[in-house]
Short mmCIF file of C-alpha atoms in Angstrom, two decimals:
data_model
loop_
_atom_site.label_atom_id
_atom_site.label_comp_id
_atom_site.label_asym_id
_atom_site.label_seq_id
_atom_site.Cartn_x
_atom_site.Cartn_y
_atom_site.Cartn_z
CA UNK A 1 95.60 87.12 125.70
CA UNK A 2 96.82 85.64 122.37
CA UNK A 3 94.84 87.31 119.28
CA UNK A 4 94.20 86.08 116.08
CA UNK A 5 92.89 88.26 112.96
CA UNK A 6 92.27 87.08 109.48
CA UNK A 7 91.26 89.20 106.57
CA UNK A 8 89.38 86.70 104.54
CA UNK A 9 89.74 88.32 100.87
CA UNK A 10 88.72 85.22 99.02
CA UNK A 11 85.25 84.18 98.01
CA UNK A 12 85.92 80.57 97.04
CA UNK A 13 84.40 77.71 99.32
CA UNK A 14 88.02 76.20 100.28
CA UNK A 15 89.48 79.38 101.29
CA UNK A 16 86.58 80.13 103.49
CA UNK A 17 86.78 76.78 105.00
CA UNK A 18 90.25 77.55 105.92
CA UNK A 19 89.88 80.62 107.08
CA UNK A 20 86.94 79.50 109.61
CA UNK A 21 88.45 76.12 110.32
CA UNK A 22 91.45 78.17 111.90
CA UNK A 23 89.49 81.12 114.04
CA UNK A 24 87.56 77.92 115.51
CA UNK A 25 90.74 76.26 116.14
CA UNK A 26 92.08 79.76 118.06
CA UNK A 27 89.16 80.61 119.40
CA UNK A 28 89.13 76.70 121.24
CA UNK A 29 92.72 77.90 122.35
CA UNK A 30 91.34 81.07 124.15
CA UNK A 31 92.51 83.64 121.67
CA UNK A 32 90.66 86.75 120.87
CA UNK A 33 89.74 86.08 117.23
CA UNK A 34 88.62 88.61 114.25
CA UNK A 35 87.53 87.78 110.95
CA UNK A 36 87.66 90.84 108.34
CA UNK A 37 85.40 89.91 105.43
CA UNK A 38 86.21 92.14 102.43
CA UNK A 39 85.87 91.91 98.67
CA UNK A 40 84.32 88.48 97.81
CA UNK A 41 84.95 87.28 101.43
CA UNK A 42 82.16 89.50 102.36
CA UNK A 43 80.10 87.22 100.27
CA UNK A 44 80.30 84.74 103.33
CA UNK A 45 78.12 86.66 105.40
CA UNK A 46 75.14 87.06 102.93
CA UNK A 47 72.25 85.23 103.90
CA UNK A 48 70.96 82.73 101.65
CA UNK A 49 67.90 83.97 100.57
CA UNK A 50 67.22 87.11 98.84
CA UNK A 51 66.56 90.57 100.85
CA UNK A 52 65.05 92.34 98.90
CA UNK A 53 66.24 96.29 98.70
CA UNK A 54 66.58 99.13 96.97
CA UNK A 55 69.70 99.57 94.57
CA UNK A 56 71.24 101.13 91.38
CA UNK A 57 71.68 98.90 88.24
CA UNK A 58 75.26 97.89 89.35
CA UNK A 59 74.70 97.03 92.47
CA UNK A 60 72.06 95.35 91.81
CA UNK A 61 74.44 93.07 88.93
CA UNK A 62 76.78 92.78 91.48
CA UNK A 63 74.39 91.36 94.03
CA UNK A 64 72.70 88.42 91.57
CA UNK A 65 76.32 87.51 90.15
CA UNK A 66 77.79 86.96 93.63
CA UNK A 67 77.17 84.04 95.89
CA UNK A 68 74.98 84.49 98.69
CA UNK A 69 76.12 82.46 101.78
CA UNK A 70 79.16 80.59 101.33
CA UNK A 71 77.42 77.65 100.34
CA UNK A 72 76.84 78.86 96.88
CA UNK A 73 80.97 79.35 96.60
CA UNK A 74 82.58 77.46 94.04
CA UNK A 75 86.18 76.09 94.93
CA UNK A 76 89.66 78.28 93.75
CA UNK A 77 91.32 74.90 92.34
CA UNK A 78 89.13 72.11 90.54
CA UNK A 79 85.69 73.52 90.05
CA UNK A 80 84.93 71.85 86.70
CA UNK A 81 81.99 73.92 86.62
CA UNK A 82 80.54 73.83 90.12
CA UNK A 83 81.00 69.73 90.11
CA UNK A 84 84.40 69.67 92.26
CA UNK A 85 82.28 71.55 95.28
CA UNK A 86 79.97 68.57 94.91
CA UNK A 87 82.78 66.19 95.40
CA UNK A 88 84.18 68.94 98.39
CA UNK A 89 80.57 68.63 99.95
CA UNK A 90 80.19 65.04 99.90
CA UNK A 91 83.47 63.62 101.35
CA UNK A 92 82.84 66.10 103.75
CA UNK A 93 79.89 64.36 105.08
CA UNK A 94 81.53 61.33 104.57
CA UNK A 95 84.03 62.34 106.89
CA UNK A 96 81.60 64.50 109.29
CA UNK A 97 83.56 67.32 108.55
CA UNK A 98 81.47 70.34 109.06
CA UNK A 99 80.49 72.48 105.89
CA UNK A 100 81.12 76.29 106.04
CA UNK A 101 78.27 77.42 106.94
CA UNK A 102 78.04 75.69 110.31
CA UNK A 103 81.49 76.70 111.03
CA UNK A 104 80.59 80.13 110.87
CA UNK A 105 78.08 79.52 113.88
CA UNK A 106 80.40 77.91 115.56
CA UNK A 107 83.02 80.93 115.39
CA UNK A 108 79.83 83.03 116.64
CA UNK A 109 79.19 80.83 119.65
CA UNK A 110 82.60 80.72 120.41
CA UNK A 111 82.96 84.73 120.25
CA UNK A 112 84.99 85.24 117.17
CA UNK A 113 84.39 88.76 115.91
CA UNK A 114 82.70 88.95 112.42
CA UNK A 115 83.43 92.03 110.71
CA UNK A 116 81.95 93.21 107.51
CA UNK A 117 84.53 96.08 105.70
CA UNK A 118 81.89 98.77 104.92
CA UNK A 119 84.40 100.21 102.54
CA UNK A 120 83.53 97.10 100.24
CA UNK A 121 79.76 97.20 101.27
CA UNK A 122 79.24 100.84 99.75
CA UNK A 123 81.64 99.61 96.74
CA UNK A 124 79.46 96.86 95.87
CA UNK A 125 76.33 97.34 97.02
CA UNK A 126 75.81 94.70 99.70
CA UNK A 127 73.49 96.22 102.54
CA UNK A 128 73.21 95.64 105.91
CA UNK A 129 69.60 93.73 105.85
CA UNK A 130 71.43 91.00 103.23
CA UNK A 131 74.22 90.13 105.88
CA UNK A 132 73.89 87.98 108.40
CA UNK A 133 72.79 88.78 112.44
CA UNK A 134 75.35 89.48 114.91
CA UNK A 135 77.98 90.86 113.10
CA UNK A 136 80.21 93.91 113.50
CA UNK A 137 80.85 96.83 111.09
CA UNK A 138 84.15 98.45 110.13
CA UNK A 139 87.10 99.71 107.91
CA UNK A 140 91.21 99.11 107.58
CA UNK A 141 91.51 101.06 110.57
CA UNK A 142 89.04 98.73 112.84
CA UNK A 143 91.08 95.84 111.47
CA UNK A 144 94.76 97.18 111.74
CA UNK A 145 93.73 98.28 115.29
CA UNK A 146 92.84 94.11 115.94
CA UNK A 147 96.07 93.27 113.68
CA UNK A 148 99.04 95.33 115.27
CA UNK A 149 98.47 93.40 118.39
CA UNK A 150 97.93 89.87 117.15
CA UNK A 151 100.15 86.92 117.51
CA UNK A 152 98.65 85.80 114.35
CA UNK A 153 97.45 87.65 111.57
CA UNK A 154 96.74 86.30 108.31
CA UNK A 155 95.29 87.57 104.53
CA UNK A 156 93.22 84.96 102.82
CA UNK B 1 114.98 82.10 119.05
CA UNK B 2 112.67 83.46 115.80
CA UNK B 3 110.19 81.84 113.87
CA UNK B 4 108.48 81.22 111.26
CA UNK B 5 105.51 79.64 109.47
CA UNK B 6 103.58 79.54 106.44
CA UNK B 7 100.37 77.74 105.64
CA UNK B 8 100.61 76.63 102.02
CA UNK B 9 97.27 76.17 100.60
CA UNK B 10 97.71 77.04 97.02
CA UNK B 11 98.59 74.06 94.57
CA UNK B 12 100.40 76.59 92.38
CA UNK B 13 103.77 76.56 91.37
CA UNK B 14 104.70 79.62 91.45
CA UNK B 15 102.95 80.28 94.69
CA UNK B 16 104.89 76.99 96.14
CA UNK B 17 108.41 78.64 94.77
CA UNK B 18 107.74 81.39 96.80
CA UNK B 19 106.85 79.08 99.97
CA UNK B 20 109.78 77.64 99.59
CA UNK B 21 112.34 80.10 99.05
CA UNK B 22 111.05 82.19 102.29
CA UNK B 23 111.28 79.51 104.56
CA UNK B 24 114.56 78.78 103.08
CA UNK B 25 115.53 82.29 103.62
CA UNK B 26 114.24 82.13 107.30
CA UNK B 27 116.33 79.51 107.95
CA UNK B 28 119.25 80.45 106.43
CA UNK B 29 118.63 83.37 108.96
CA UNK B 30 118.34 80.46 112.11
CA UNK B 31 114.05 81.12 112.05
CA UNK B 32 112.88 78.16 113.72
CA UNK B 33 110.09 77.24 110.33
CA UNK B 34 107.00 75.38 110.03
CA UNK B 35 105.74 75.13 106.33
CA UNK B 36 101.75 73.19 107.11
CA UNK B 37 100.60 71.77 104.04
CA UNK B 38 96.93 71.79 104.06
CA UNK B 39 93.94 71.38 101.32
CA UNK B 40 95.50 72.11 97.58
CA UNK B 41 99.43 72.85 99.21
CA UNK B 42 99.39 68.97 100.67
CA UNK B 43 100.05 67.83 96.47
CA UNK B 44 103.82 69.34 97.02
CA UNK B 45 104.45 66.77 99.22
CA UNK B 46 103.37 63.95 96.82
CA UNK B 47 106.08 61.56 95.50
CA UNK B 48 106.22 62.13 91.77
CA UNK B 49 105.56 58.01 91.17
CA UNK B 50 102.30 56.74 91.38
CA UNK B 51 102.17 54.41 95.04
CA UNK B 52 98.89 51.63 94.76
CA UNK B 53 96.76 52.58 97.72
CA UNK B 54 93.10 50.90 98.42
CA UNK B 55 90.96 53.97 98.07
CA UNK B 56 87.15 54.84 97.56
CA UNK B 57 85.70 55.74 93.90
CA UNK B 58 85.91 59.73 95.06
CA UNK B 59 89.24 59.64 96.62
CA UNK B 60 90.95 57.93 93.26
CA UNK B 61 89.26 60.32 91.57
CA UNK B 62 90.93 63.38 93.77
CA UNK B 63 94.04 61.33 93.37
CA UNK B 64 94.58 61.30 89.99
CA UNK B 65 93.05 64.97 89.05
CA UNK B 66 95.64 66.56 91.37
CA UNK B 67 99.28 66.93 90.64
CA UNK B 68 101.67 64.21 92.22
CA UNK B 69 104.48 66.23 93.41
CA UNK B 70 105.43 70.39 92.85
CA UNK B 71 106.78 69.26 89.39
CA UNK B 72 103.30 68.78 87.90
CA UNK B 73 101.76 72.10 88.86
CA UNK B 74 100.39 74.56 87.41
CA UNK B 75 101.22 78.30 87.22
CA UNK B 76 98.55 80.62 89.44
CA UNK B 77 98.92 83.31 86.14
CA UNK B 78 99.71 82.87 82.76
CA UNK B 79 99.50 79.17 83.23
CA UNK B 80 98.30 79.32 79.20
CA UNK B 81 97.66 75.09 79.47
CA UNK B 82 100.90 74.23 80.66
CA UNK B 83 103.35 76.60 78.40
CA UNK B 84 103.71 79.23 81.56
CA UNK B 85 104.82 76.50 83.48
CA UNK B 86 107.59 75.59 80.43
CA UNK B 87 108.50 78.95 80.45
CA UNK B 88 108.87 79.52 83.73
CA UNK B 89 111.15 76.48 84.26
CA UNK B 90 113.00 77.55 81.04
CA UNK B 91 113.98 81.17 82.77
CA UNK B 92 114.67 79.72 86.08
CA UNK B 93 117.28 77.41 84.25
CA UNK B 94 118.88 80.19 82.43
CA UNK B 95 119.21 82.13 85.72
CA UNK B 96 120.43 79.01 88.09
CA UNK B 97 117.49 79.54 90.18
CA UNK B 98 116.44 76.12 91.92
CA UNK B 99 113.10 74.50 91.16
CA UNK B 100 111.02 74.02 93.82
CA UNK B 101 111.36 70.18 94.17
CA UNK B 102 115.24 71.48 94.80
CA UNK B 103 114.19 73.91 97.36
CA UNK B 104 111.68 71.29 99.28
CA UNK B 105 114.76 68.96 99.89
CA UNK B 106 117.23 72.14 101.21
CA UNK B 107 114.65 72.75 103.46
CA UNK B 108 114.53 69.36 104.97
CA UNK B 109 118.57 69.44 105.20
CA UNK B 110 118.01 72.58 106.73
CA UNK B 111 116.04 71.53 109.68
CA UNK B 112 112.61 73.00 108.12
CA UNK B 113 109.40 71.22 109.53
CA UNK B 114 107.60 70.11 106.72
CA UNK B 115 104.11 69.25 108.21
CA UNK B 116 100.66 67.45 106.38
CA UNK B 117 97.56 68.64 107.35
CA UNK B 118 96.20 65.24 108.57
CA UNK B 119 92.32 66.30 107.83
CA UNK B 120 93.23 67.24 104.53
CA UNK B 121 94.72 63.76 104.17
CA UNK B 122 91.60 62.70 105.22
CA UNK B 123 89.04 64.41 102.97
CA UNK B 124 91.08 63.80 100.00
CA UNK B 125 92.49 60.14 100.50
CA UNK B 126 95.94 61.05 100.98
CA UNK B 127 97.66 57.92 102.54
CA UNK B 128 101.14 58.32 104.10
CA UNK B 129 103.11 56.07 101.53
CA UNK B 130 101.82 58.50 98.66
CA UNK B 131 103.61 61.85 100.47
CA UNK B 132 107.70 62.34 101.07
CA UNK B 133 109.57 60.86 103.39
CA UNK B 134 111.12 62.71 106.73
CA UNK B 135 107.91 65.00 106.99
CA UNK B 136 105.65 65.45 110.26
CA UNK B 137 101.83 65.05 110.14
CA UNK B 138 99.06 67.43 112.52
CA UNK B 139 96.20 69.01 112.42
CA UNK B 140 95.03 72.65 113.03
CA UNK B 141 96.48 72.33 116.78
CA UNK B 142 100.21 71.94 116.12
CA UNK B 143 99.76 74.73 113.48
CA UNK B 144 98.40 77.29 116.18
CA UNK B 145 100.98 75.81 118.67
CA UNK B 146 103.84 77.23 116.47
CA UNK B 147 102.19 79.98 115.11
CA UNK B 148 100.80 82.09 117.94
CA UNK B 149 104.67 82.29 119.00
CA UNK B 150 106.22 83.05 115.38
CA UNK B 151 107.23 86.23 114.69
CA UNK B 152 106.67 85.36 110.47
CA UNK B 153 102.81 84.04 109.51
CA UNK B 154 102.04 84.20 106.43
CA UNK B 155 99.16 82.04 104.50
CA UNK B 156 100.01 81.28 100.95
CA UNK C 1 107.31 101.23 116.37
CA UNK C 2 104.88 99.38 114.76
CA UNK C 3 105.78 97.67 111.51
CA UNK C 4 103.58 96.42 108.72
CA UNK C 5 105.08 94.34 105.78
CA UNK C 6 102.75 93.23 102.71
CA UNK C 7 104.74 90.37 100.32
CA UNK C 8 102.41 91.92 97.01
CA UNK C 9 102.50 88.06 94.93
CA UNK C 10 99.58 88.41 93.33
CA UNK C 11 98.84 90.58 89.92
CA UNK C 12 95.12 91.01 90.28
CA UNK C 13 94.10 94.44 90.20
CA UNK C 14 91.60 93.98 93.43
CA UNK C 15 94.70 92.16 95.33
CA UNK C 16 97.10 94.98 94.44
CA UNK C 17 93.96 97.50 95.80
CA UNK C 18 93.87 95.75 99.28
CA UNK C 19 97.03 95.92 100.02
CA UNK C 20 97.75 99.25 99.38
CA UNK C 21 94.39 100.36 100.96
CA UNK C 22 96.32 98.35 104.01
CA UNK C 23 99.66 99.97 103.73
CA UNK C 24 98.10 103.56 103.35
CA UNK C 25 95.95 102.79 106.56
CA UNK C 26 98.93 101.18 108.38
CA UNK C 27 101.22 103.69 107.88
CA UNK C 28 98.31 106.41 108.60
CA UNK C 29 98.79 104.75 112.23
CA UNK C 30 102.57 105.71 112.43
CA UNK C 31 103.68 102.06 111.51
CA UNK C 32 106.49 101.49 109.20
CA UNK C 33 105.43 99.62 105.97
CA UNK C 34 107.10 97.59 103.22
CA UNK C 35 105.47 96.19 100.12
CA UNK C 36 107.81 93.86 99.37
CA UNK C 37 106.71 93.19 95.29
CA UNK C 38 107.34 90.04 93.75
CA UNK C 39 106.20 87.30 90.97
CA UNK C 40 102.90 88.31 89.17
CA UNK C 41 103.26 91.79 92.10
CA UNK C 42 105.89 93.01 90.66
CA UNK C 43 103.91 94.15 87.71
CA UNK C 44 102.41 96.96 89.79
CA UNK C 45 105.50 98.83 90.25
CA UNK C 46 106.09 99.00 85.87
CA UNK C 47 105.54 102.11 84.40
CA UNK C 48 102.76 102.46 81.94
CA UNK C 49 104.44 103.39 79.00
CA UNK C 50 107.12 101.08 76.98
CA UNK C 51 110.35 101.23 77.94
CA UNK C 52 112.76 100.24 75.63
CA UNK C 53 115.38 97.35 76.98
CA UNK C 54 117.48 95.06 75.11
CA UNK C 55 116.20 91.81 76.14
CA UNK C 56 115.96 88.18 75.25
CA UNK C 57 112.86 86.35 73.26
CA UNK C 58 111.51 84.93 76.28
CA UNK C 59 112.19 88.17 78.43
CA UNK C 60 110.34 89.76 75.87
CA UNK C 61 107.59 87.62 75.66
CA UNK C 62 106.83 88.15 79.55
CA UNK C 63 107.39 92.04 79.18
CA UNK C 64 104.69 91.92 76.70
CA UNK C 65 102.20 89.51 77.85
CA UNK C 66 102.38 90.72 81.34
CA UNK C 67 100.45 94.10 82.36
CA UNK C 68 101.86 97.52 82.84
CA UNK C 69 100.99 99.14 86.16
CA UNK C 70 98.30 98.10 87.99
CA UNK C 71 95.75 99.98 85.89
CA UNK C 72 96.00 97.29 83.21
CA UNK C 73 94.97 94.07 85.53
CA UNK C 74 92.20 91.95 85.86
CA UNK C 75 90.69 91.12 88.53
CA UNK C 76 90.93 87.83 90.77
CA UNK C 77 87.09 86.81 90.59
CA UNK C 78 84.64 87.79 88.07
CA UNK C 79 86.54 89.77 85.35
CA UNK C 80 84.44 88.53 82.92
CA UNK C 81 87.17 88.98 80.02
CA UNK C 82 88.05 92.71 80.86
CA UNK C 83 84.00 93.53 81.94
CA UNK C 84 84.57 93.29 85.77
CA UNK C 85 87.72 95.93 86.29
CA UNK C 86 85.40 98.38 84.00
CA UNK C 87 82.75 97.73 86.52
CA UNK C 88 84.80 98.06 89.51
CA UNK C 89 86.02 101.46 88.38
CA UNK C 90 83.00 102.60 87.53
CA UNK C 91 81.68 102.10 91.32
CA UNK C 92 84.73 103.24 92.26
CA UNK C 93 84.66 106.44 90.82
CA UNK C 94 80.94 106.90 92.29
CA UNK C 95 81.82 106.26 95.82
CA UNK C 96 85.19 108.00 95.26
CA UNK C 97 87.46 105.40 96.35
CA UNK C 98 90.74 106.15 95.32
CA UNK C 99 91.97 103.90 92.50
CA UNK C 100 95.07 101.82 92.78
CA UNK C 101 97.52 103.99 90.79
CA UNK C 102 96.64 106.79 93.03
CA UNK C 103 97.11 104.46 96.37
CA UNK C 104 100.39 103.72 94.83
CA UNK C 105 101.60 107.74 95.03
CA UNK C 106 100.09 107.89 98.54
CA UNK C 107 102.05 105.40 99.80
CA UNK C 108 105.18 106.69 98.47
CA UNK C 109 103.89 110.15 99.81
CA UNK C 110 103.77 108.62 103.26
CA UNK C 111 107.16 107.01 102.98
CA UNK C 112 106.04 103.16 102.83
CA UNK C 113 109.22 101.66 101.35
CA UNK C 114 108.14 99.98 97.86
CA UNK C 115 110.49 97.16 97.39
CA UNK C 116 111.03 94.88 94.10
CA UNK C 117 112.06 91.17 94.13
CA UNK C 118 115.62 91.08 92.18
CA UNK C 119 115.15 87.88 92.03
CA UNK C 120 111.56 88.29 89.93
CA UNK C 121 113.25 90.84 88.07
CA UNK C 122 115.99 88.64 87.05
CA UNK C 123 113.45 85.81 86.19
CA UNK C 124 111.21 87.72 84.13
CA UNK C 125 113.32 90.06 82.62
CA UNK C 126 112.12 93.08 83.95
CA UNK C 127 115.07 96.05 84.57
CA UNK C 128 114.81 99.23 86.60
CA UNK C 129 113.98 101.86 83.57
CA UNK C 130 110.62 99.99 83.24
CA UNK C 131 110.19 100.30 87.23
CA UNK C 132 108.73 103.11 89.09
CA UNK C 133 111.10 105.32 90.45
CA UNK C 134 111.89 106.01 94.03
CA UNK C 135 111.64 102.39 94.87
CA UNK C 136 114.04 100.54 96.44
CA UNK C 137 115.19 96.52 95.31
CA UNK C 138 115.99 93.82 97.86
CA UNK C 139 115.76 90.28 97.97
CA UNK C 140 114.46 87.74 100.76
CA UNK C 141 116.86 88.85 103.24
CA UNK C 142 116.17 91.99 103.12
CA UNK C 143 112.12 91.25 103.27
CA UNK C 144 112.95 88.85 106.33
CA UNK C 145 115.01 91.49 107.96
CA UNK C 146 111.32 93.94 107.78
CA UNK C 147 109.31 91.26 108.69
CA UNK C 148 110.93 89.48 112.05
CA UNK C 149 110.26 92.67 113.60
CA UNK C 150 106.91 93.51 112.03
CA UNK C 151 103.43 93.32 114.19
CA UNK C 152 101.84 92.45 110.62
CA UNK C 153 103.04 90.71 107.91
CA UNK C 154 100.76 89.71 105.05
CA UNK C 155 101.21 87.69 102.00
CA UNK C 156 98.54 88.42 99.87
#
């Protein structure tokens, strides 16, 4: 079977959008397909709304200054202060592309493996409870294991 | 026969450069390469003129905030409005090093498949007269066709 | 054997962390790594202290505005004008995640090759007194040679 991993590094909107507009594309080709959120790619897996939990004072700045959900990303190029997202978001509809955050279903129907790095979850604070359902949990290891035997392995 | 393929997404110049000079490497070294231009990466194919297209309010808008052509990019670091760039170009002089607009024809004269992602093309009102001639156009498909046998991925 | 290569473009402090967090893990698992450092990387591999070269203005200019070792960069989202690496280290030093300058040593300790781009060196001015030692230099060729045979290769 042909695998697929991608560590998704990034936390901006467009990269994410990349990164899940290719597992779908795998995943419709029948490979085995992994997703490593870490750093401000983890961000993709918050949910939207705020858990609330118990935290130190950094963790807790860390928490409110990050997005939650990917929908609250702005973009890497063209931002202009959260207004180029707006311009993303709406020629997206205008072309039914799907936003983000229903890509990310998708992978998870399809049976692409979402993996929060619990290196970066103790790092920064992020707790289980604030990610979303149905993900997986692991470190470099979990990942390389995934990556040494994929046909395509990418860092985004 | 080995291969290789990059996904440019970056609309940086420097990042480009590097793009470039891999997949010229790889094929100086007989890779069979891709190089699929998607989301801020598709602006390096852009002629450098501007071509009159009938476009939507949004997509002229997308057309004339991005750069037309490699030429008109930015750096991804020490950009400082426009002087890294200057700079940049000023050292690579010095030191014979080809610019990237250089390194974008040797790898069409060297058999390198330059491809546009067509649903960026889409999104952002790309038309086909405004991009290079002698270049392929696909969509996340052909991308996972020739990656999933390459032996070189890399996402830029 | 397993190989793992890691092109190291980027000069953000949390970019330079992940991939030697991925090279020490890969190379944990009995692969062979290469950090192949280059552009805005490269500065990861300079020593911390001034080294005095007879350069050029411009050479000059880059040696100066550009950080020395890793320790000295900022990070690729949220570093808040300096605020956010402060931050980072501070958590890191709590959870006792090893910091990048230390990840650097390990790797060497477990023989991943640490290679800089003579043709960044040659573009920004940078010569081997102000390098690291026990590195080795190479340019794309030699990277490409790595990274046909490598199970991972990463650009990040």
């Amino acid at each position: 079977m042909k695998k697929t991993t991608i560590v998704l590094f990034s936390g901006d909107y467009d990269k994410a959008m990349a990164a899940y507009i290719i597992a779908n594309g795998a995943a419709a080709y029948d490979h085995e397909v992994t997703i490593f959120h870490t750093f401000w790619g983890l961000n993709a897996l918050r949910k939207e709304e705020n858990v609330l939990t118990k935290k130190g004072f950094l963790e807790k700045m860390f928490g409110s200054l990050m997005p939650r959900s990917v929908k609250k990303m702005g973009l890497s190029k063209m931002n202009f202060a959260g207004m180029g997202p707006k311009m993303i978001k709406h020629v997206m509809k205008k072309h039914n592309a799907l936003p983000p955050e229903q890509l990310i279903q998708m992978a998870q129907e399809q049976g692409v493996k979402l993996v929060a790095c619990t290196m970066t979850m103790d790092l920064l604070g992020l707790q289980k409870e604030e990610l979303l359902e149905g993900i997986e949990y692991g470190g470099v290891a979990a990942y390389l294991a995934d990556a040494e035997n994929g046909n395509v392995n990418l860092f985004i």
